[in-house]
C-alpha cells in the first residue's frame, strides 16, 4: 500500500508536534499564572487604572495577553489532535485519517491565529525570554502542523 510510506513521517511529526504543544502549554501556563498573581487588585475604594485591560500581563507588551491566551487554546487543541493522530497511526484507515486530518486542521488554524499575535508581539519588541521561546515554538508549530496535515492527506490520496 502506497500510503504506508508516509506513516513513519506522520508519526514523527505527530510526536514532535505533541512535545512542542506541551512546551507551549507549560510556558503559557506560567505566563497566565504570573498574570493572575501580579495583575490588578480591584477592591472597594480602588479605581481602575487609566488604560485597564482585562487581559493584562506584567511581562511583555500590549499583544502579550492575546498571544498567551490564543497560544494556550492552540496548545490544548493541538494536544487533543495528537491523541486523534495516535488513533490514526494505530488503524491507518480512511475513517481515522479523516478524523485526524480535521482535528489537525483545526489545531493548525488556531496555531496560525496565535502565530499572528506572536508576530505582532515581535513587532512591538518588549518581551522576556520565555515569551520569545513560546513565540518560536508557535511559529515552528505552524509549519510542522501543516506538514503533518499534508502527510495525512498525501497518504489518503495515494490510497485512492
Short mmCIF file of N, CA and C in Angstrom, two decimals:
data_model
loop_
_atom_site.label_atom_id
_atom_site.label_comp_id
_atom_site.label_asym_id
_atom_site.label_seq_id
_atom_site.Cartn_x
_atom_site.Cartn_y
_atom_site.Cartn_z
N UNK A 1 0.84 -1.17 0.00
CA UNK A 1 0.00 0.00 0.00
C UNK A 1 0.89 1.23 0.00
N UNK A 2 0.63 2.14 -0.93
CA UNK A 2 1.49 3.32 -1.10
C UNK A 2 1.40 4.29 0.06
N UNK A 3 0.25 4.35 0.72
CA UNK A 3 0.08 5.27 1.84
C UNK A 3 0.90 4.88 3.06
N UNK A 4 1.36 3.63 3.13
CA UNK A 4 2.16 3.16 4.26
C UNK A 4 3.52 3.87 4.33
N UNK A 5 4.01 4.39 3.20
CA UNK A 5 5.30 5.06 3.19
C UNK A 5 5.28 6.34 4.01
N UNK A 6 4.13 6.99 4.10
CA UNK A 6 4.03 8.24 4.84
C UNK A 6 3.70 8.04 6.32
N UNK A 7 3.46 6.81 6.74
CA UNK A 7 3.12 6.54 8.13
C UNK A 7 4.24 6.92 9.10
N UNK A 8 5.51 6.57 8.83
CA UNK A 8 6.58 6.99 9.75
C UNK A 8 6.77 8.51 9.78
N UNK A 9 6.58 9.15 8.64
CA UNK A 9 6.71 10.62 8.59
C UNK A 9 5.63 11.26 9.44
N UNK A 10 4.40 10.76 9.29
CA UNK A 10 3.29 11.29 10.08
C UNK A 10 3.51 11.02 11.57
N UNK A 11 4.04 9.86 11.91
CA UNK A 11 4.32 9.53 13.31
C UNK A 11 5.37 10.44 13.91
N UNK A 12 6.45 10.70 13.17
CA UNK A 12 7.50 11.59 13.66
C UNK A 12 6.98 13.00 13.85
N UNK A 13 6.24 13.51 12.88
CA UNK A 13 5.67 14.86 13.01
C UNK A 13 4.66 14.93 14.14
N UNK A 14 3.90 13.87 14.33
CA UNK A 14 2.92 13.83 15.41
C UNK A 14 3.61 13.91 16.76
N UNK A 15 4.65 13.14 16.95
CA UNK A 15 5.40 13.15 18.22
C UNK A 15 6.05 14.51 18.45
N UNK A 16 6.67 15.07 17.41
CA UNK A 16 7.30 16.38 17.51
C UNK A 16 6.27 17.45 17.87
N UNK A 17 5.13 17.45 17.19
CA UNK A 17 4.10 18.44 17.46
C UNK A 17 3.55 18.31 18.88
N UNK A 18 3.33 17.07 19.33
CA UNK A 18 2.81 16.88 20.68
C UNK A 18 3.77 17.44 21.72
N UNK A 19 5.07 17.15 21.56
CA UNK A 19 6.07 17.67 22.51
C UNK A 19 6.11 19.19 22.49
N UNK A 20 6.04 19.77 21.30
CA UNK A 20 6.09 21.23 21.20
C UNK A 20 4.82 21.88 21.76
N UNK A 21 3.66 21.27 21.52
CA UNK A 21 2.43 21.80 22.11
C UNK A 21 2.48 21.70 23.63
N UNK A 22 3.07 20.64 24.17
CA UNK A 22 3.20 20.51 25.62
C UNK A 22 4.09 21.61 26.19
N UNK A 23 5.16 21.95 25.49
CA UNK A 23 6.05 23.03 25.94
C UNK A 23 5.32 24.36 25.88
N UNK A 24 4.56 24.59 24.82
CA UNK A 24 3.77 25.83 24.70
C UNK A 24 2.78 25.92 25.85
N UNK A 25 2.14 24.80 26.19
CA UNK A 25 1.19 24.80 27.31
C UNK A 25 1.90 25.10 28.64
N UNK A 26 3.09 24.58 28.81
CA UNK A 26 3.84 24.84 30.05
C UNK A 26 4.22 26.30 30.19
N UNK A 27 4.77 26.88 29.13
CA UNK A 27 5.16 28.29 29.19
C UNK A 27 3.93 29.19 29.27
N UNK A 28 2.89 28.85 28.52
CA UNK A 28 1.66 29.64 28.58
C UNK A 28 1.00 29.57 29.95
N UNK A 29 1.05 28.40 30.58
CA UNK A 29 0.53 28.27 31.94
C UNK A 29 1.31 29.12 32.92
N UNK A 30 2.63 29.16 32.76
CA UNK A 30 3.45 30.02 33.62
C UNK A 30 3.06 31.48 33.44
N UNK A 31 2.90 31.91 32.18
CA UNK A 31 2.56 33.31 31.91
C UNK A 31 1.18 33.66 32.46
N UNK A 32 0.24 32.76 32.31
CA UNK A 32 -1.11 33.01 32.84
C UNK A 32 -1.09 33.06 34.36
N UNK A 33 -0.34 32.18 35.00
CA UNK A 33 -0.23 32.19 36.45
C UNK A 33 0.41 33.49 36.93
N UNK A 34 1.44 33.92 36.26
CA UNK A 34 2.10 35.17 36.65
C UNK A 34 1.18 36.36 36.47
N UNK A 35 0.39 36.35 35.39
CA UNK A 35 -0.55 37.45 35.16
C UNK A 35 -1.63 37.48 36.24
N UNK A 36 -2.09 36.32 36.66
CA UNK A 36 -3.11 36.27 37.71
C UNK A 36 -2.52 36.72 39.05
N UNK A 37 -1.31 36.27 39.36
CA UNK A 37 -0.69 36.63 40.63
C UNK A 37 -0.29 38.10 40.70
N UNK A 38 0.12 38.70 39.59
CA UNK A 38 0.63 40.07 39.61
C UNK A 38 -0.30 41.04 38.88
N UNK A 39 -1.53 40.66 38.68
CA UNK A 39 -2.48 41.52 37.98
C UNK A 39 -3.00 42.62 38.88
N UNK A 40 -3.98 43.34 38.40
CA UNK A 40 -4.58 44.42 39.17
C UNK A 40 -5.45 43.86 40.29
N UNK A 41 -5.38 44.49 41.45
CA UNK A 41 -6.26 44.14 42.56
C UNK A 41 -7.27 45.27 42.67
N UNK A 42 -8.53 44.94 42.44
CA UNK A 42 -9.58 45.94 42.46
C UNK A 42 -10.52 45.61 43.61
N UNK A 43 -10.62 46.50 44.55
CA UNK A 43 -11.48 46.29 45.70
C UNK A 43 -12.29 47.54 45.98
N UNK A 44 -12.93 47.58 47.13
CA UNK A 44 -13.72 48.77 47.47
C UNK A 44 -12.82 50.00 47.59
N UNK A 45 -13.23 51.06 46.97
CA UNK A 45 -12.48 52.31 47.04
C UNK A 45 -11.31 52.40 46.08
N UNK A 46 -11.06 51.36 45.30
CA UNK A 46 -9.96 51.40 44.33
C UNK A 46 -10.54 51.64 42.93
N UNK A 47 -9.91 52.47 42.17
CA UNK A 47 -10.36 52.77 40.82
C UNK A 47 -9.53 51.98 39.81
N UNK A 48 -10.12 51.76 38.65
CA UNK A 48 -9.38 51.11 37.57
C UNK A 48 -8.30 52.04 37.06
N UNK A 49 -7.16 51.48 36.67
CA UNK A 49 -6.12 52.31 36.06
C UNK A 49 -6.64 52.92 34.75
N UNK A 50 -5.95 53.93 34.27
CA UNK A 50 -6.41 54.68 33.09
C UNK A 50 -6.56 53.79 31.87
N UNK A 51 -5.61 52.93 31.60
CA UNK A 51 -5.66 52.06 30.42
C UNK A 51 -5.79 50.61 30.85
N UNK A 52 -6.85 50.32 31.58
CA UNK A 52 -7.06 48.97 32.11
C UNK A 52 -7.43 48.02 30.98
N UNK A 53 -6.83 46.85 31.00
CA UNK A 53 -7.15 45.79 30.06
C UNK A 53 -7.45 44.53 30.87
N UNK A 54 -8.54 43.84 30.56
CA UNK A 54 -8.80 42.60 31.31
C UNK A 54 -7.78 41.50 31.00
N UNK A 55 -7.05 41.67 29.93
CA UNK A 55 -6.00 40.71 29.58
C UNK A 55 -4.67 41.42 29.82
N UNK A 56 -4.36 41.72 31.07
CA UNK A 56 -3.13 42.42 31.43
C UNK A 56 -2.07 41.40 31.82
N UNK A 57 -0.89 41.54 31.26
CA UNK A 57 0.23 40.69 31.61
C UNK A 57 1.38 41.60 32.04
N UNK A 58 1.96 41.36 33.22
CA UNK A 58 3.01 42.24 33.72
C UNK A 58 4.31 42.14 32.92
N UNK A 59 4.46 41.11 32.12
CA UNK A 59 5.64 40.97 31.28
C UNK A 59 5.20 41.14 29.83
N UNK A 60 6.09 41.52 28.97
CA UNK A 60 5.75 41.64 27.56
C UNK A 60 5.18 43.00 27.20
N UNK A 61 4.34 43.00 26.17
CA UNK A 61 3.79 44.26 25.66
C UNK A 61 2.28 44.13 25.49
N UNK A 62 1.69 45.01 24.70
CA UNK A 62 0.23 45.05 24.56
C UNK A 62 -0.34 43.79 23.89
N UNK A 63 0.44 43.09 23.10
CA UNK A 63 -0.04 41.89 22.41
C UNK A 63 0.14 40.61 23.23
N UNK A 64 0.83 40.70 24.35
CA UNK A 64 1.16 39.50 25.13
C UNK A 64 -0.08 38.77 25.62
N UNK A 65 -1.06 39.47 26.13
CA UNK A 65 -2.25 38.83 26.65
C UNK A 65 -2.98 38.03 25.60
N UNK A 66 -3.16 38.63 24.45
CA UNK A 66 -3.84 37.92 23.36
C UNK A 66 -3.02 36.74 22.86
N UNK A 67 -1.71 36.95 22.76
CA UNK A 67 -0.84 35.87 22.30
C UNK A 67 -0.88 34.68 23.24
N UNK A 68 -0.75 34.93 24.53
CA UNK A 68 -0.73 33.84 25.50
C UNK A 68 -2.07 33.12 25.52
N UNK A 69 -3.15 33.87 25.48
CA UNK A 69 -4.48 33.26 25.51
C UNK A 69 -4.71 32.35 24.31
N UNK A 70 -4.40 32.84 23.10
CA UNK A 70 -4.62 32.02 21.91
C UNK A 70 -3.59 30.90 21.78
N UNK A 71 -2.38 31.10 22.31
CA UNK A 71 -1.39 30.03 22.31
C UNK A 71 -1.83 28.89 23.23
N UNK A 72 -2.44 29.23 24.37
CA UNK A 72 -2.97 28.19 25.25
C UNK A 72 -4.10 27.42 24.58
N UNK A 73 -4.99 28.12 23.91
CA UNK A 73 -6.09 27.44 23.21
C UNK A 73 -5.53 26.55 22.11
N UNK A 74 -4.59 27.07 21.33
CA UNK A 74 -3.98 26.27 20.26
C UNK A 74 -3.23 25.07 20.84
N UNK A 75 -2.59 25.24 21.98
CA UNK A 75 -1.86 24.14 22.61
C UNK A 75 -2.78 23.01 23.06
N UNK A 76 -3.91 23.38 23.65
CA UNK A 76 -4.85 22.36 24.10
C UNK A 76 -5.46 21.62 22.91
N UNK A 77 -5.87 22.37 21.89
CA UNK A 77 -6.46 21.73 20.72
C UNK A 77 -5.40 20.92 19.96
N UNK A 78 -4.17 21.42 19.91
CA UNK A 78 -3.10 20.67 19.26
C UNK A 78 -2.77 19.38 19.98
N UNK A 79 -2.75 19.41 21.30
CA UNK A 79 -2.50 18.17 22.05
C UNK A 79 -3.65 17.18 21.85
N UNK A 80 -4.88 17.68 21.80
CA UNK A 80 -6.02 16.80 21.54
C UNK A 80 -5.97 16.22 20.14
N UNK A 81 -5.51 17.01 19.18
CA UNK A 81 -5.39 16.48 17.81
C UNK A 81 -4.30 15.42 17.73
N UNK A 82 -3.30 15.53 18.59
CA UNK A 82 -2.26 14.50 18.63
C UNK A 82 -2.83 13.17 19.12
N UNK A 83 -3.77 13.23 20.05
CA UNK A 83 -4.42 12.00 20.52
C UNK A 83 -5.19 11.36 19.37
N UNK A 84 -5.89 12.18 18.60
CA UNK A 84 -6.59 11.66 17.42
C UNK A 84 -5.59 11.11 16.40
N UNK A 85 -4.44 11.75 16.31
CA UNK A 85 -3.40 11.28 15.40
C UNK A 85 -2.82 9.93 15.81
N UNK A 86 -2.71 9.69 17.11
CA UNK A 86 -2.24 8.38 17.58
C UNK A 86 -3.22 7.29 17.16
N UNK A 87 -4.51 7.59 17.28
CA UNK A 87 -5.53 6.64 16.83
C UNK A 87 -5.39 6.40 15.33
N UNK A 88 -5.08 7.44 14.58
CA UNK A 88 -4.87 7.30 13.14
C UNK A 88 -3.68 6.40 12.84
N UNK A 89 -2.60 6.57 13.58
CA UNK A 89 -1.42 5.73 13.35
C UNK A 89 -1.69 4.26 13.70
N UNK A 90 -2.53 4.05 14.69
CA UNK A 90 -2.86 2.66 15.07
C UNK A 90 -3.62 1.95 13.97
N UNK A 91 -4.65 2.59 13.44
CA UNK A 91 -5.52 1.91 12.48
C UNK A 91 -5.14 2.19 11.03
N UNK A 92 -4.72 3.42 10.73
CA UNK A 92 -4.28 3.85 9.40
C UNK A 92 -5.29 3.48 8.31
N UNK A 93 -6.55 3.81 8.59
CA UNK A 93 -7.60 3.61 7.59
C UNK A 93 -8.27 4.95 7.29
N UNK A 94 -9.19 4.94 6.36
CA UNK A 94 -9.80 6.19 5.89
C UNK A 94 -10.62 6.88 6.97
N UNK A 95 -11.29 6.11 7.82
CA UNK A 95 -12.10 6.72 8.88
C UNK A 95 -11.24 7.47 9.89
N UNK A 96 -10.16 6.85 10.33
CA UNK A 96 -9.30 7.53 11.31
C UNK A 96 -8.51 8.66 10.66
N UNK A 97 -8.20 8.54 9.37
CA UNK A 97 -7.48 9.62 8.69
C UNK A 97 -8.32 10.89 8.59
N UNK A 98 -9.59 10.73 8.31
CA UNK A 98 -10.44 11.93 8.20
C UNK A 98 -10.60 12.62 9.55
N UNK A 99 -10.71 11.84 10.62
CA UNK A 99 -10.81 12.43 11.95
C UNK A 99 -9.51 13.14 12.34
N UNK A 100 -8.39 12.50 12.07
CA UNK A 100 -7.10 13.10 12.41
C UNK A 100 -6.84 14.34 11.56
N UNK A 101 -7.22 14.30 10.29
CA UNK A 101 -7.00 15.45 9.42
C UNK A 101 -7.85 16.64 9.83
N UNK A 102 -9.09 16.39 10.21
CA UNK A 102 -9.94 17.50 10.62
C UNK A 102 -9.48 18.09 11.95
N UNK A 103 -9.11 17.25 12.91
CA UNK A 103 -8.60 17.75 14.19
C UNK A 103 -7.28 18.49 13.99
N UNK A 104 -6.42 17.96 13.13
CA UNK A 104 -5.16 18.63 12.84
C UNK A 104 -5.34 19.97 12.14
N UNK A 105 -6.34 20.05 11.27
CA UNK A 105 -6.60 21.30 10.57
C UNK A 105 -7.13 22.37 11.52
N UNK A 106 -7.99 21.98 12.44
CA UNK A 106 -8.48 22.94 13.43
C UNK A 106 -7.33 23.43 14.31
N UNK A 107 -6.47 22.51 14.74
CA UNK A 107 -5.31 22.90 15.55
C UNK A 107 -4.38 23.81 14.76
N UNK A 108 -4.21 23.52 13.48
CA UNK A 108 -3.34 24.35 12.64
C UNK A 108 -3.88 25.76 12.49
N UNK A 109 -5.19 25.90 12.28
CA UNK A 109 -5.76 27.25 12.11
C UNK A 109 -5.65 28.05 13.41
N UNK A 110 -5.85 27.40 14.56
CA UNK A 110 -5.68 28.11 15.82
C UNK A 110 -4.21 28.47 16.07
N UNK A 111 -3.31 27.60 15.62
CA UNK A 111 -1.88 27.89 15.74
C UNK A 111 -1.51 29.07 14.85
N UNK A 112 -2.11 29.14 13.67
CA UNK A 112 -1.85 30.30 12.79
C UNK A 112 -2.36 31.59 13.42
N UNK A 113 -3.49 31.52 14.10
CA UNK A 113 -4.01 32.70 14.80
C UNK A 113 -3.05 33.14 15.90
N UNK A 114 -2.57 32.19 16.68
CA UNK A 114 -1.59 32.51 17.72
C UNK A 114 -0.29 33.02 17.10
N UNK A 115 0.09 32.49 15.93
CA UNK A 115 1.29 32.97 15.25
C UNK A 115 1.13 34.43 14.83
N UNK A 116 -0.07 34.82 14.43
CA UNK A 116 -0.31 36.22 14.08
C UNK A 116 -0.08 37.14 15.27
N UNK A 117 -0.55 36.73 16.45
CA UNK A 117 -0.30 37.52 17.65
C UNK A 117 1.17 37.47 18.05
N UNK A 118 1.85 36.35 17.77
CA UNK A 118 3.29 36.27 18.05
C UNK A 118 4.05 37.25 17.18
N UNK A 119 3.65 37.36 15.92
CA UNK A 119 4.32 38.31 15.02
C UNK A 119 4.07 39.74 15.47
N UNK A 120 2.88 40.03 15.95
CA UNK A 120 2.59 41.37 16.47
C UNK A 120 3.40 41.64 17.72
N UNK A 121 3.54 40.64 18.56
CA UNK A 121 4.34 40.81 19.78
C UNK A 121 5.81 41.04 19.43
N UNK A 122 6.31 40.34 18.44
CA UNK A 122 7.69 40.56 18.00
C UNK A 122 7.85 41.97 17.45
N UNK A 123 6.84 42.45 16.74
CA UNK A 123 6.88 43.79 16.17
C UNK A 123 6.92 44.87 17.26
N UNK A 124 6.31 44.62 18.41
CA UNK A 124 6.28 45.61 19.49
C UNK A 124 7.49 45.52 20.43
N UNK A 125 8.39 44.60 20.19
CA UNK A 125 9.70 44.45 20.84
C UNK A 125 9.71 43.97 22.28
N UNK A 126 9.17 44.65 23.26
CA UNK A 126 9.45 44.38 24.67
C UNK A 126 8.79 43.07 25.11
N UNK A 127 9.63 42.07 25.45
CA UNK A 127 9.14 40.79 25.94
C UNK A 127 10.31 40.04 26.58
N UNK A 128 9.98 39.03 27.40
CA UNK A 128 11.06 38.32 28.09
C UNK A 128 11.44 37.04 27.32
N UNK A 129 12.41 36.33 27.86
CA UNK A 129 12.98 35.17 27.17
C UNK A 129 11.96 34.04 27.02
N UNK A 130 11.14 33.81 28.04
CA UNK A 130 10.16 32.73 27.95
C UNK A 130 9.12 33.02 26.86
N UNK A 131 8.72 34.27 26.74
CA UNK A 131 7.77 34.61 25.69
C UNK A 131 8.41 34.46 24.31
N UNK A 132 9.69 34.79 24.19
CA UNK A 132 10.39 34.59 22.92
C UNK A 132 10.43 33.10 22.55
N UNK A 133 10.65 32.27 23.56
CA UNK A 133 10.66 30.83 23.32
C UNK A 133 9.30 30.35 22.84
N UNK A 134 8.24 30.82 23.50
CA UNK A 134 6.90 30.41 23.10
C UNK A 134 6.57 30.92 21.70
N UNK A 135 7.01 32.13 21.36
CA UNK A 135 6.80 32.64 20.00
C UNK A 135 7.48 31.74 18.98
N UNK A 136 8.72 31.35 19.26
CA UNK A 136 9.45 30.49 18.34
C UNK A 136 8.76 29.15 18.16
N UNK A 137 8.29 28.57 19.26
CA UNK A 137 7.60 27.28 19.17
C UNK A 137 6.30 27.39 18.37
N UNK A 138 5.56 28.47 18.57
CA UNK A 138 4.31 28.64 17.83
C UNK A 138 4.59 28.82 16.34
N UNK A 139 5.61 29.57 16.00
CA UNK A 139 5.95 29.77 14.59
C UNK A 139 6.41 28.46 13.96
N UNK A 140 7.22 27.69 14.66
CA UNK A 140 7.66 26.39 14.14
C UNK A 140 6.48 25.43 14.03
N UNK A 141 5.59 25.45 15.04
CA UNK A 141 4.43 24.57 15.02
C UNK A 141 3.49 24.87 13.86
N UNK A 142 3.42 26.13 13.45
CA UNK A 142 2.55 26.45 12.31
C UNK A 142 3.04 25.75 11.05
N UNK A 143 4.34 25.53 10.93
CA UNK A 143 4.87 24.82 9.77
C UNK A 143 4.78 23.30 9.94
N UNK A 144 5.18 22.80 11.11
CA UNK A 144 5.19 21.34 11.29
C UNK A 144 3.78 20.76 11.32
N UNK A 145 2.82 21.51 11.85
CA UNK A 145 1.44 21.03 11.84
C UNK A 145 0.91 20.97 10.40
N UNK A 146 1.31 21.93 9.59
CA UNK A 146 0.92 21.91 8.17
C UNK A 146 1.51 20.68 7.47
N UNK A 147 2.77 20.38 7.74
CA UNK A 147 3.40 19.21 7.11
C UNK A 147 2.75 17.91 7.58
N UNK A 148 2.33 17.87 8.86
CA UNK A 148 1.62 16.69 9.37
C UNK A 148 0.30 16.50 8.62
N UNK A 149 -0.44 17.58 8.43
CA UNK A 149 -1.71 17.50 7.68
C UNK A 149 -1.45 17.08 6.24
N UNK A 150 -0.39 17.61 5.65
CA UNK A 150 -0.04 17.24 4.28
C UNK A 150 0.32 15.75 4.18
N UNK A 151 1.01 15.23 5.19
CA UNK A 151 1.36 13.79 5.19
C UNK A 151 0.11 12.93 5.28
N UNK A 152 -0.85 13.34 6.09
CA UNK A 152 -2.09 12.56 6.20
C UNK A 152 -2.86 12.61 4.89
N UNK A 153 -2.98 13.81 4.32
CA UNK A 153 -3.70 13.92 3.05
C UNK A 153 -2.97 13.21 1.92
N UNK A 154 -1.65 13.23 1.95
CA UNK A 154 -0.88 12.51 0.93
C UNK A 154 -1.09 11.01 1.01
N UNK A 155 -1.17 10.50 2.25
CA UNK A 155 -1.42 9.06 2.42
C UNK A 155 -2.84 8.71 1.95
N UNK A 156 -3.79 9.57 2.24
CA UNK A 156 -5.16 9.30 1.82
C UNK A 156 -5.31 9.38 0.29
N UNK A 157 -4.58 10.32 -0.29
CA UNK A 157 -4.65 10.47 -1.75
C UNK A 157 -4.02 9.28 -2.46
N UNK A 158 -2.94 8.73 -1.89
CA UNK A 158 -2.29 7.58 -2.52
C UNK A 158 -3.14 6.33 -2.43
N UNK A 159 -4.02 6.29 -1.44
CA UNK A 159 -4.88 5.12 -1.29
C UNK A 159 -5.95 5.08 -2.37
N UNK A 160 -6.39 6.25 -2.81
CA UNK A 160 -7.50 6.30 -3.77
C UNK A 160 -7.07 5.92 -5.17
#
